[in-house]
Amino acid sequence: MISLFHKPILVFGTKKQQLIQQVPSKHFIQMARSSLDEMSDSGAFIRTASTFRNIISRDPSSLFPAEAGRYHLYISYACPWASRCLSYLKIKGLDKVISFTSVKPKWERTKETDEHMGWIFPASNTEEPGAESDPLNGAKSIRELYELASTNYSGKYTVPVLWDKKLKTIVNNESSEIIRMFNTEFNDIAENTDLDLYPPHLQAQIDATNEWIYNGINNGVYKCGFAKKQGPYEEAVKQLYEALDKCEAILGRQRYICGSMLSEADIRLFVTLIRFDEVYVVHFKCNKKQLREYPNLFNYTKDIFQIPGMSSSVNMEHIKRHYYGSHPSINPFGIIPLGPDIDYSSPHDRERFST
Ligand SMILES: N[C@@H](CCC(=O)N[C@@H](CS)C(=O)NCC(=O)O)C(=O)O
C-alpha cells in the first residue's frame, strides 16, 4: 500500500545537487517494491515516480558529460518504457556509443533471503536468446545494480537503467528523461544527428499529447490490468478507449500523431500499441476493441515498426513471456496465448499522407 507520494525530482542543478539526488530520500521507505504492489485503497493502480534523475549533458564540464563508450543502458525487451529508450538508441544511431543489455523476460526471485520477484540476468549469453549476462558489474539482477548505486534504496527495481561506467552508478531510471537526453545531448557522436524528435516548434504540442496518451494509453493499460476492483477497472477502460478513439481520428487526417513529422510522441505511443493485441487485450482485459479494428492506428503501428532500426527494438517472444509469466495474480498458471501473431512488417497505407 502506498501512503506517501512525492513529486518527480527534476535535476538540472549544480553538481552537488545532482549527487544528492542519487541518494533516495527517506520517503521511499514505504514505497512499493514492485508494480504489483502499487495499489490505492480504492483498488486502483497508481504508479510511483522514478528515483534517479541525473541528466547527461553535451557540456564536457558537466558531471555526466555525453561521451562515447561511457554509458550503458540496461533494458528488458518486454518493458515498454525501456523499449522506448532502446528505440532511440537504434533510430538516433547511438548503439555504437551507448552499449545495452537486456535481462531475461520472466521475473524470478532476486534473492534467496526474501520474496522479491524481479529482473534477472541470464547466467550465460546462450541461456536465453536476446538476454545477456551483465557485462559490467557481473550483477545477477537489476536489483543488485540499484544496491550498487545506493546503499539505502528501497523503491522498485525498474528498467530502464542508464548506467555510468565511469562513476559506477545509475544516472537516470526515468525513460521519459532518458529519451530526451538521447535525442539531443549525444548529437556530436550520434550517427543520425538530423533526426530531432523533440524540435522546438513542436515541443508544446508533444508535451500536451504525451500527457493524455500517457494517462489514457501508456499507463492506462496498466490501470486496466492491475485494477483490483471493478470500478477503477471500468474507469480505466473508458479513458483508454476514449484516448484510442481520439488517436484514430487524428491519424485519419495526418501521418503522425503531432502532424506530418515523426516525433517523440509517436515513439511513446508505439511501444504500447505494438503490445496491444498480443498482450493487453487478453492479459490486461483491454478487449473492448483490438488494435486491428482501428484501421488508422493499426497501419500507423506498422508504419512506425518499419522505420529502420525500430523492429530490432521489438522482441515479441520476450514481451509475451514477460507479461503472461510474471504476474501470477493475473495469470496464475502462466499460460501464454498462442495468437494473434501479427506481422507488423506487412504493407500499410500511411504513405497516402506523404507529399
Ligand atoms: N517510470 C519508469 C517506469 C519503468 C517501469 O515501470 N518498468 C517496469 C517494467 S515495464 C519495471 O521494471 N518494473 C519492475 C517492478 O515493478 O518491480 C520509466 O518510464 O522509466
mmCIF file of C-alpha atoms and ligand atoms in Angstrom:
data_model
loop_
_atom_site.group_PDB
_atom_site.id
_atom_site.type_symbol
_atom_site.label_atom_id
_atom_site.label_comp_id
_atom_site.label_asym_id
_atom_site.label_seq_id
_atom_site.Cartn_x
_atom_site.Cartn_y
_atom_site.Cartn_z
ATOM 1 C CA MET A 1 0.000 0.000 0.000
ATOM 2 C CA ILE A 2 1.408 3.402 -0.915
ATOM 3 C CA SER A 3 0.868 6.038 1.699
ATOM 4 C CA LEU A 4 3.462 8.618 0.716
ATOM 5 C CA PHE A 5 3.827 10.336 -2.599
ATOM 6 C CA HIS A 6 6.397 12.750 -3.838
ATOM 7 C CA LYS A 7 6.789 14.951 -6.849
ATOM 8 C CA PRO A 8 9.158 13.785 -9.601
ATOM 9 C CA ILE A 9 12.636 15.141 -8.926
ATOM 10 C CA LEU A 10 13.890 17.277 -11.766
ATOM 11 C CA VAL A 11 17.618 17.652 -11.558
ATOM 12 C CA PHE A 12 19.124 20.294 -13.720
ATOM 13 C CA GLY A 13 21.026 21.899 -10.860
ATOM 14 C CA THR A 14 24.576 22.035 -9.609
ATOM 15 C CA LYS A 15 26.945 19.078 -9.429
ATOM 16 C CA LYS A 16 26.347 18.914 -5.693
ATOM 17 C CA GLN A 17 22.584 18.781 -6.162
ATOM 18 C CA GLN A 18 22.994 16.136 -8.810
ATOM 19 C CA LEU A 19 24.978 13.929 -6.458
ATOM 20 C CA ILE A 20 22.466 14.419 -3.671
ATOM 21 C CA GLN A 21 19.724 13.178 -5.942
ATOM 22 C CA GLN A 22 21.446 9.839 -6.317
ATOM 23 C CA VAL A 23 20.583 9.035 -2.732
ATOM 24 C CA PRO A 24 16.866 8.309 -2.365
ATOM 25 C CA SER A 25 15.122 10.187 0.418
ATOM 26 C CA LYS A 26 13.523 8.585 3.450
ATOM 27 C CA HIS A 27 10.167 8.902 1.677
ATOM 28 C CA PHE A 28 10.994 5.819 -0.302
ATOM 29 C CA ILE A 29 10.904 3.591 2.740
ATOM 30 C CA GLN A 30 7.209 2.922 2.277
ATOM 31 C CA MET A 31 7.274 2.708 -1.491
ATOM 32 C CA ALA A 32 6.159 -0.297 -3.470
ATOM 33 C CA ARG A 33 8.784 -2.911 -4.235
ATOM 34 C CA SER A 34 7.123 -3.968 -7.470
ATOM 35 C CA SER A 35 4.356 -2.706 -9.717
ATOM 36 C CA LEU A 36 2.098 -5.454 -8.384
ATOM 37 C CA ASP A 37 2.017 -3.565 -5.037
ATOM 38 C CA GLU A 38 1.201 -0.141 -6.440
ATOM 39 C CA MET A 39 -2.369 -0.002 -5.261
ATOM 40 C CA SER A 40 -4.539 2.651 -3.637
ATOM 41 C CA ASP A 41 -7.218 1.872 -1.054
ATOM 42 C CA SER A 42 -9.831 2.088 -3.809
ATOM 43 C CA GLY A 43 -8.203 -0.767 -5.750
ATOM 44 C CA ALA A 44 -6.743 1.464 -8.473
ATOM 45 C CA PHE A 45 -3.209 1.066 -9.815
ATOM 46 C CA ILE A 46 -1.046 4.116 -9.006
ATOM 47 C CA ARG A 47 2.455 4.270 -10.469
ATOM 48 C CA THR A 48 5.216 5.699 -8.276
ATOM 49 C CA ALA A 49 7.821 8.119 -9.648
ATOM 50 C CA SER A 50 11.367 7.168 -10.621
ATOM 51 C CA THR A 51 14.255 7.973 -8.292
ATOM 52 C CA PHE A 52 17.496 8.580 -10.192
ATOM 53 C CA ARG A 53 17.047 11.741 -12.190
ATOM 54 C CA ASN A 54 20.505 12.959 -13.222
ATOM 55 C CA ILE A 55 20.976 14.491 -16.619
ATOM 56 C CA ILE A 56 23.656 13.743 -19.190
ATOM 57 C CA SER A 57 24.771 16.916 -20.899
ATOM 58 C CA ARG A 58 26.664 17.763 -24.058
ATOM 59 C CA ASP A 59 28.658 20.180 -21.864
ATOM 60 C CA PRO A 60 32.048 18.427 -21.315
ATOM 61 C CA SER A 61 32.410 20.019 -17.874
ATOM 62 C CA SER A 62 29.170 18.584 -16.529
ATOM 63 C CA LEU A 63 29.074 15.740 -14.017
ATOM 64 C CA PHE A 64 27.651 13.383 -16.632
ATOM 65 C CA PRO A 65 29.008 14.544 -19.999
ATOM 66 C CA ALA A 66 27.896 12.862 -23.231
ATOM 67 C CA GLU A 67 30.896 10.659 -24.043
ATOM 68 C CA ALA A 68 31.199 7.691 -26.397
ATOM 69 C CA GLY A 69 31.508 4.387 -24.541
ATOM 70 C CA ARG A 70 30.788 5.783 -21.077
ATOM 71 C CA TYR A 71 27.139 4.827 -20.590
ATOM 72 C CA HIS A 72 25.249 1.548 -20.665
ATOM 73 C CA LEU A 73 21.517 1.026 -20.990
ATOM 74 C CA TYR A 74 20.004 -1.892 -19.096
ATOM 75 C CA ILE A 75 16.647 -2.861 -20.521
ATOM 76 C CA SER A 76 14.089 -5.571 -20.798
ATOM 77 C CA TYR A 77 12.721 -6.077 -24.303
ATOM 78 C CA ALA A 78 9.430 -6.772 -22.566
ATOM 79 C CA CYS A 79 9.139 -3.364 -20.958
ATOM 80 C CA PRO A 80 7.525 -0.563 -22.970
ATOM 81 C CA TRP A 81 9.352 2.150 -21.001
ATOM 82 C CA ALA A 82 12.747 0.543 -21.562
ATOM 83 C CA SER A 83 11.869 -0.176 -25.179
ATOM 84 C CA ARG A 84 11.312 3.460 -25.946
ATOM 85 C CA CYS A 85 14.891 4.129 -24.831
ATOM 86 C CA LEU A 86 16.164 1.265 -26.963
ATOM 87 C CA SER A 87 14.189 2.620 -29.938
ATOM 88 C CA TYR A 88 16.000 5.914 -29.541
ATOM 89 C CA LEU A 89 19.385 4.177 -29.398
ATOM 90 C CA LYS A 90 18.553 2.484 -32.676
ATOM 91 C CA ILE A 91 16.940 5.290 -34.643
ATOM 92 C CA LYS A 92 19.333 8.000 -33.474
ATOM 93 C CA GLY A 93 22.289 5.749 -34.353
ATOM 94 C CA LEU A 94 23.635 5.681 -30.811
ATOM 95 C CA ASP A 95 24.048 1.951 -30.377
ATOM 96 C CA LYS A 96 27.786 2.092 -31.158
ATOM 97 C CA VAL A 97 28.447 4.700 -28.452
ATOM 98 C CA ILE A 98 25.980 3.532 -25.807
ATOM 99 C CA SER A 99 26.008 -0.203 -25.159
ATOM 100 C CA PHE A 100 22.957 -2.069 -23.889
ATOM 101 C CA THR A 101 21.970 -5.339 -22.248
ATOM 102 C CA SER A 102 18.576 -6.980 -21.916
ATOM 103 C CA VAL A 103 17.580 -9.075 -18.912
ATOM 104 C CA LYS A 104 15.573 -12.299 -19.068
ATOM 105 C CA PRO A 105 11.887 -11.783 -19.793
ATOM 106 C CA LYS A 106 10.329 -13.524 -16.828
ATOM 107 C CA TRP A 107 10.624 -12.202 -13.274
ATOM 108 C CA GLU A 108 12.353 -14.513 -10.831
ATOM 109 C CA ARG A 109 13.374 -14.372 -7.187
ATOM 110 C CA THR A 110 16.113 -11.741 -6.919
ATOM 111 C CA LYS A 111 17.474 -13.016 -3.583
ATOM 112 C CA GLU A 112 17.182 -16.195 -1.623
ATOM 113 C CA THR A 113 16.651 -14.231 1.580
ATOM 114 C CA ASP A 114 13.358 -12.553 0.613
ATOM 115 C CA GLU A 115 10.393 -12.988 -1.696
ATOM 116 C CA HIS A 116 11.056 -10.139 -4.131
ATOM 117 C CA MET A 117 10.474 -11.055 -7.780
ATOM 118 C CA GLY A 118 12.201 -9.031 -10.483
ATOM 119 C CA TRP A 119 14.501 -8.747 -13.478
ATOM 120 C CA ILE A 120 17.346 -11.270 -13.675
ATOM 121 C CA PHE A 121 20.351 -11.572 -15.961
ATOM 122 C CA PRO A 122 20.991 -14.975 -17.515
ATOM 123 C CA ALA A 123 23.992 -16.890 -16.183
ATOM 124 C CA SER A 124 25.401 -17.075 -19.714
ATOM 125 C CA ASN A 125 24.775 -15.416 -23.058
ATOM 126 C CA THR A 126 23.419 -18.639 -24.511
ATOM 127 C CA GLU A 127 20.824 -19.332 -21.811
ATOM 128 C CA GLU A 128 18.141 -17.044 -23.193
ATOM 129 C CA PRO A 129 18.162 -15.622 -26.759
ATOM 130 C CA GLY A 130 18.077 -11.819 -26.591
ATOM 131 C CA ALA A 131 19.189 -11.660 -22.960
ATOM 132 C CA GLU A 132 22.791 -11.386 -21.796
ATOM 133 C CA SER A 133 24.605 -11.565 -18.521
ATOM 134 C CA ASP A 134 25.687 -8.258 -17.021
ATOM 135 C CA PRO A 135 28.917 -7.330 -18.830
ATOM 136 C CA LEU A 136 29.883 -4.515 -16.446
ATOM 137 C CA ASN A 137 29.206 -5.491 -12.867
ATOM 138 C CA GLY A 138 28.519 -9.195 -13.087
ATOM 139 C CA ALA A 139 25.198 -8.477 -11.356
ATOM 140 C CA LYS A 140 22.649 -11.274 -11.065
ATOM 141 C CA SER A 141 19.684 -8.916 -11.055
ATOM 142 C CA ILE A 142 18.629 -5.339 -11.759
ATOM 143 C CA ARG A 143 18.092 -5.109 -8.014
ATOM 144 C CA GLU A 144 21.831 -5.581 -7.495
ATOM 145 C CA LEU A 145 22.542 -2.579 -9.729
ATOM 146 C CA TYR A 146 20.298 -0.388 -7.588
ATOM 147 C CA GLU A 147 22.062 -1.689 -4.494
ATOM 148 C CA LEU A 148 25.455 -0.900 -6.020
ATOM 149 C CA ALA A 149 24.304 2.631 -6.822
ATOM 150 C CA SER A 150 22.682 3.365 -3.482
ATOM 151 C CA THR A 151 23.071 1.651 -0.124
ATOM 152 C CA ASN A 152 19.654 2.609 1.231
ATOM 153 C CA TYR A 153 17.451 2.282 -1.833
ATOM 154 C CA SER A 154 14.020 0.907 -1.066
ATOM 155 C CA GLY A 155 11.972 1.652 -4.168
ATOM 156 C CA LYS A 156 11.202 -0.539 -7.162
ATOM 157 C CA TYR A 157 13.975 -2.129 -9.196
ATOM 158 C CA THR A 158 12.799 -0.980 -12.598
ATOM 159 C CA VAL A 159 14.193 -0.917 -16.098
ATOM 160 C CA PRO A 160 15.359 1.094 -17.925
ATOM 161 C CA VAL A 161 18.548 1.826 -16.016
ATOM 162 C CA LEU A 162 21.058 4.192 -17.581
ATOM 163 C CA TRP A 163 24.392 3.303 -16.013
ATOM 164 C CA ASP A 164 27.591 5.340 -15.846
ATOM 165 C CA LYS A 165 30.591 3.039 -16.275
ATOM 166 C CA LYS A 166 32.977 5.706 -15.014
ATOM 167 C CA LEU A 167 31.264 6.700 -11.757
ATOM 168 C CA LYS A 168 29.747 3.217 -11.419
ATOM 169 C CA THR A 169 26.306 4.490 -10.640
ATOM 170 C CA ILE A 170 22.823 4.909 -12.050
ATOM 171 C CA VAL A 171 22.485 8.151 -13.946
ATOM 172 C CA ASN A 172 18.766 8.001 -14.558
ATOM 173 C CA ASN A 173 15.953 5.444 -14.420
ATOM 174 C CA GLU A 174 13.170 7.514 -15.934
ATOM 175 C CA SER A 175 12.602 6.698 -19.591
ATOM 176 C CA SER A 176 10.889 9.982 -20.447
ATOM 177 C CA GLU A 177 14.084 11.804 -19.448
ATOM 178 C CA ILE A 178 16.478 9.262 -20.956
ATOM 179 C CA ILE A 179 14.891 9.664 -24.396
ATOM 180 C CA ARG A 180 15.219 13.450 -24.215
ATOM 181 C CA MET A 181 18.952 13.080 -23.480
ATOM 182 C CA PHE A 182 19.355 10.587 -26.318
ATOM 183 C CA ASN A 183 17.572 12.960 -28.673
ATOM 184 C CA THR A 184 19.806 15.980 -28.140
ATOM 185 C CA GLU A 185 22.772 15.588 -25.832
ATOM 186 C CA PHE A 186 24.681 12.978 -27.870
ATOM 187 C CA ASN A 187 24.382 14.705 -31.227
ATOM 188 C CA ASP A 188 28.151 15.191 -31.518
ATOM 189 C CA ILE A 189 28.570 11.401 -31.578
ATOM 190 C CA ALA A 190 25.216 10.110 -32.879
ATOM 191 C CA GLU A 191 25.030 8.742 -36.414
ATOM 192 C CA ASN A 192 21.634 10.241 -37.105
ATOM 193 C CA THR A 193 22.045 13.801 -35.859
ATOM 194 C CA ASP A 194 19.420 15.197 -38.222
ATOM 195 C CA LEU A 195 16.616 13.312 -36.528
ATOM 196 C CA ASP A 196 15.112 15.617 -33.917
ATOM 197 C CA LEU A 197 12.126 14.024 -32.234
ATOM 198 C CA TYR A 198 11.526 16.987 -29.948
ATOM 199 C CA PRO A 199 12.034 20.050 -32.148
ATOM 200 C CA PRO A 200 11.382 23.449 -30.549
ATOM 201 C CA HIS A 201 8.371 24.263 -32.729
ATOM 202 C CA LEU A 202 6.582 21.064 -31.696
ATOM 203 C CA GLN A 203 7.547 20.866 -28.032
ATOM 204 C CA ALA A 204 4.329 22.292 -26.563
ATOM 205 C CA GLN A 205 2.233 20.044 -28.773
ATOM 206 C CA ILE A 206 4.337 16.963 -27.977
ATOM 207 C CA ASP A 207 4.110 17.666 -24.237
ATOM 208 C CA ALA A 208 0.329 18.069 -24.390
ATOM 209 C CA THR A 209 -0.053 14.924 -26.499
ATOM 210 C CA ASN A 210 2.217 12.893 -24.212
ATOM 211 C CA GLU A 211 0.068 13.879 -21.265
ATOM 212 C CA TRP A 212 -3.222 12.421 -22.480
ATOM 213 C CA ILE A 213 -1.561 9.461 -24.203
ATOM 214 C CA TYR A 214 0.353 8.583 -21.023
ATOM 215 C CA ASN A 215 -2.744 8.813 -18.812
ATOM 216 C CA GLY A 216 -5.142 7.152 -21.199
ATOM 217 C CA ILE A 217 -2.963 4.655 -23.065
ATOM 218 C CA ASN A 218 0.643 4.035 -21.886
ATOM 219 C CA ASN A 219 -0.214 3.945 -18.207
ATOM 220 C CA GLY A 220 -3.878 3.403 -18.999
ATOM 221 C CA VAL A 221 -3.407 -0.244 -19.986
ATOM 222 C CA TYR A 222 -1.645 -0.859 -16.650
ATOM 223 C CA LYS A 223 -4.528 0.805 -14.806
ATOM 224 C CA CYS A 224 -6.879 -1.638 -16.562
ATOM 225 C CA GLY A 225 -4.693 -4.660 -15.915
ATOM 226 C CA PHE A 226 -3.658 -4.029 -12.321
ATOM 227 C CA ALA A 227 -7.011 -2.747 -11.001
ATOM 228 C CA LYS A 228 -8.228 -4.849 -8.125
ATOM 229 C CA LYS A 229 -11.785 -3.552 -8.134
ATOM 230 C CA GLN A 230 -14.409 -3.298 -10.866
ATOM 231 C CA GLY A 231 -14.933 0.494 -10.598
ATOM 232 C CA PRO A 232 -11.307 1.578 -11.209
ATOM 233 C CA TYR A 233 -11.011 -1.037 -13.966
ATOM 234 C CA GLU A 234 -14.070 0.311 -15.778
ATOM 235 C CA GLU A 235 -12.909 3.911 -15.363
ATOM 236 C CA ALA A 236 -9.501 2.997 -16.839
ATOM 237 C CA VAL A 237 -11.071 1.148 -19.783
ATOM 238 C CA LYS A 238 -13.305 4.126 -20.527
ATOM 239 C CA GLN A 239 -10.327 6.516 -20.528
ATOM 240 C CA LEU A 240 -8.243 4.097 -22.603
ATOM 241 C CA TYR A 241 -10.797 3.767 -25.381
ATOM 242 C CA GLU A 242 -11.558 7.490 -25.412
ATOM 243 C CA ALA A 243 -7.851 8.095 -25.974
ATOM 244 C CA LEU A 244 -7.563 5.368 -28.633
ATOM 245 C CA ASP A 245 -10.615 6.757 -30.459
ATOM 246 C CA LYS A 246 -9.014 10.196 -30.361
ATOM 247 C CA CYS A 247 -5.771 8.808 -31.829
ATOM 248 C CA GLU A 248 -7.728 7.006 -34.539
ATOM 249 C CA ALA A 249 -9.439 10.248 -35.547
ATOM 250 C CA ILE A 250 -6.173 12.234 -35.586
ATOM 251 C CA LEU A 251 -4.397 9.545 -37.606
ATOM 252 C CA GLY A 252 -7.182 9.627 -40.160
ATOM 253 C CA ARG A 253 -6.072 13.166 -41.013
ATOM 254 C CA GLN A 254 -2.288 13.011 -40.727
ATOM 255 C CA ARG A 255 0.566 10.513 -40.827
ATOM 256 C CA TYR A 256 1.893 11.056 -37.292
ATOM 257 C CA ILE A 257 0.270 11.939 -34.007
ATOM 258 C CA CYS A 258 1.647 15.511 -33.910
ATOM 259 C CA GLY A 259 1.406 16.231 -37.643
ATOM 260 C CA SER A 260 3.413 15.336 -40.708
ATOM 261 C CA MET A 261 6.692 14.536 -38.967
ATOM 262 C CA LEU A 262 7.698 11.701 -36.671
ATOM 263 C CA SER A 263 8.105 12.889 -33.072
ATOM 264 C CA GLU A 264 8.764 11.662 -29.556
ATOM 265 C CA ALA A 265 5.010 11.294 -29.057
ATOM 266 C CA ASP A 266 4.911 8.636 -31.811
ATOM 267 C CA ILE A 267 7.638 6.520 -30.233
ATOM 268 C CA ARG A 268 5.918 6.763 -26.852
ATOM 269 C CA LEU A 269 2.583 5.735 -28.347
ATOM 270 C CA PHE A 270 4.091 2.956 -30.463
ATOM 271 C CA VAL A 271 5.536 0.955 -27.570
ATOM 272 C CA THR A 272 2.056 0.469 -26.135
ATOM 273 C CA LEU A 273 0.322 -0.166 -29.463
ATOM 274 C CA ILE A 274 2.783 -2.895 -30.504
ATOM 275 C CA ARG A 275 1.937 -4.807 -27.286
ATOM 276 C CA PHE A 276 -1.794 -4.197 -27.518
ATOM 277 C CA ASP A 277 -3.279 -7.149 -29.409
ATOM 278 C CA GLU A 278 -0.595 -9.622 -28.358
ATOM 279 C CA VAL A 279 -0.828 -8.869 -24.636
ATOM 280 C CA TYR A 280 -3.033 -6.083 -23.312
ATOM 281 C CA VAL A 281 -6.262 -7.266 -24.977
ATOM 282 C CA VAL A 282 -6.060 -10.555 -23.097
ATOM 283 C CA HIS A 283 -3.787 -10.081 -20.088
ATOM 284 C CA PHE A 284 -4.933 -6.573 -19.074
ATOM 285 C CA LYS A 285 -8.585 -7.073 -20.174
ATOM 286 C CA CYS A 286 -8.453 -4.269 -22.752
ATOM 287 C CA ASN A 287 -10.840 -6.106 -25.032
ATOM 288 C CA LYS A 288 -13.487 -3.583 -25.990
ATOM 289 C CA LYS A 289 -11.713 -3.294 -29.316
ATOM 290 C CA GLN A 290 -8.467 -4.695 -30.680
ATOM 291 C CA LEU A 291 -5.859 -2.576 -32.411
ATOM 292 C CA ARG A 292 -6.655 -4.381 -35.666
ATOM 293 C CA GLU A 293 -10.175 -2.955 -35.513
ATOM 294 C CA TYR A 294 -8.746 0.564 -35.784
ATOM 295 C CA PRO A 295 -7.543 0.872 -39.407
ATOM 296 C CA ASN A 296 -5.535 4.059 -38.887
ATOM 297 C CA LEU A 297 -3.910 3.003 -35.618
ATOM 298 C CA PHE A 298 -3.092 -0.455 -36.964
ATOM 299 C CA ASN A 299 -1.469 0.836 -40.147
ATOM 300 C CA TYR A 300 0.300 3.552 -38.155
ATOM 301 C CA THR A 301 1.792 0.906 -35.844
ATOM 302 C CA LYS A 302 3.142 -0.943 -38.887
ATOM 303 C CA ASP A 303 4.493 2.315 -40.296
ATOM 304 C CA ILE A 304 6.481 3.076 -37.123
ATOM 305 C CA PHE A 305 7.622 -0.561 -36.829
ATOM 306 C CA GLN A 306 9.074 -0.300 -40.340
ATOM 307 C CA ILE A 307 11.245 2.761 -39.590
ATOM 308 C CA PRO A 308 14.841 1.498 -39.969
ATOM 309 C CA GLY A 309 16.036 0.270 -36.565
ATOM 310 C CA MET A 310 12.646 0.123 -34.881
ATOM 311 C CA SER A 311 11.887 -3.542 -35.471
ATOM 312 C CA SER A 312 15.087 -4.541 -33.670
ATOM 313 C CA SER A 313 13.701 -2.919 -30.516
ATOM 314 C CA VAL A 314 10.702 -5.277 -30.560
ATOM 315 C CA ASN A 315 11.137 -8.814 -29.241
ATOM 316 C CA MET A 316 7.627 -10.274 -29.115
ATOM 317 C CA GLU A 317 8.845 -13.506 -27.563
ATOM 318 C CA HIS A 318 10.219 -11.575 -24.570
ATOM 319 C CA ILE A 319 7.127 -9.356 -24.416
ATOM 320 C CA LYS A 320 4.698 -12.263 -24.229
ATOM 321 C CA ARG A 321 6.785 -14.373 -21.894
ATOM 322 C CA HIS A 322 7.182 -11.466 -19.504
ATOM 323 C CA TYR A 323 3.599 -10.330 -19.117
ATOM 324 C CA TYR A 324 1.913 -13.713 -19.155
ATOM 325 C CA GLY A 325 4.634 -15.243 -16.982
ATOM 326 C CA SER A 326 5.400 -12.575 -14.381
ATOM 327 C CA HIS A 327 2.038 -11.600 -12.926
ATOM 328 C CA PRO A 328 0.689 -14.706 -11.174
ATOM 329 C CA SER A 329 -2.148 -12.722 -9.602
ATOM 330 C CA ILE A 330 -3.472 -12.055 -13.123
ATOM 331 C CA ASN A 331 -2.429 -15.270 -14.886
ATOM 332 C CA PRO A 332 -1.758 -17.888 -12.183
ATOM 333 C CA PHE A 333 -0.704 -20.711 -14.498
ATOM 334 C CA GLY A 334 1.461 -18.580 -16.745
ATOM 335 C CA ILE A 335 -0.143 -19.916 -19.905
ATOM 336 C CA ILE A 336 0.913 -17.839 -22.930
ATOM 337 C CA PRO A 337 -1.863 -17.380 -25.518
ATOM 338 C CA LEU A 338 -0.691 -18.504 -28.956
ATOM 339 C CA GLY A 339 -2.288 -15.772 -31.047
ATOM 340 C CA PRO A 340 -2.664 -13.482 -32.759
ATOM 341 C CA ASP A 341 0.908 -13.414 -34.161
ATOM 342 C CA ILE A 342 0.563 -10.258 -36.243
ATOM 343 C CA ASP A 343 3.049 -9.416 -38.988
ATOM 344 C CA TYR A 344 3.851 -5.756 -38.492
ATOM 345 C CA SER A 345 6.222 -5.770 -41.442
ATOM 346 C CA SER A 346 3.312 -6.272 -43.854
ATOM 347 C CA PRO A 347 2.251 -3.375 -46.125
ATOM 348 C CA HIS A 348 0.465 -0.351 -44.685
ATOM 349 C CA ASP A 349 -1.341 2.614 -46.188
ATOM 350 C CA ARG A 350 0.336 5.524 -44.406
ATOM 351 C CA GLU A 351 2.226 6.814 -47.450
ATOM 352 C CA ARG A 352 -1.065 8.307 -48.504
ATOM 353 C CA PHE A 353 -0.195 11.281 -46.292
ATOM 354 C CA SER A 354 3.262 11.865 -47.808
ATOM 355 C CA THR A 355 3.662 14.745 -50.185
HETATM 356 N N1 LIG B 1 8.894 5.457 -14.806
HETATM 357 C C1 LIG B 1 9.617 4.397 -15.295
HETATM 358 C C2 LIG B 1 8.772 3.140 -15.270
HETATM 359 C C3 LIG B 1 9.567 1.919 -15.611
HETATM 360 C C4 LIG B 1 8.827 0.640 -15.224
HETATM 361 O O1 LIG B 1 7.749 0.669 -14.630
HETATM 362 N N2 LIG B 1 9.412 -0.517 -15.590
HETATM 363 C C5 LIG B 1 8.831 -1.786 -15.222
HETATM 364 C C6 LIG B 1 8.821 -2.756 -16.376
HETATM 365 S S1 LIG B 1 7.678 -2.378 -17.637
HETATM 366 C C7 LIG B 1 9.681 -2.448 -14.178
HETATM 367 O O2 LIG B 1 10.876 -2.539 -14.328
HETATM 368 N N3 LIG B 1 9.055 -2.950 -13.124
HETATM 369 C C8 LIG B 1 9.721 -3.656 -12.096
HETATM 370 C C9 LIG B 1 8.839 -3.849 -10.914
HETATM 371 O O3 LIG B 1 7.685 -3.409 -10.952
HETATM 372 O O4 LIG B 1 9.316 -4.419 -9.937
HETATM 373 C C10 LIG B 1 10.094 4.743 -16.666
HETATM 374 O O5 LIG B 1 9.289 5.148 -17.521
HETATM 375 O O6 LIG B 1 11.283 4.654 -16.917
#
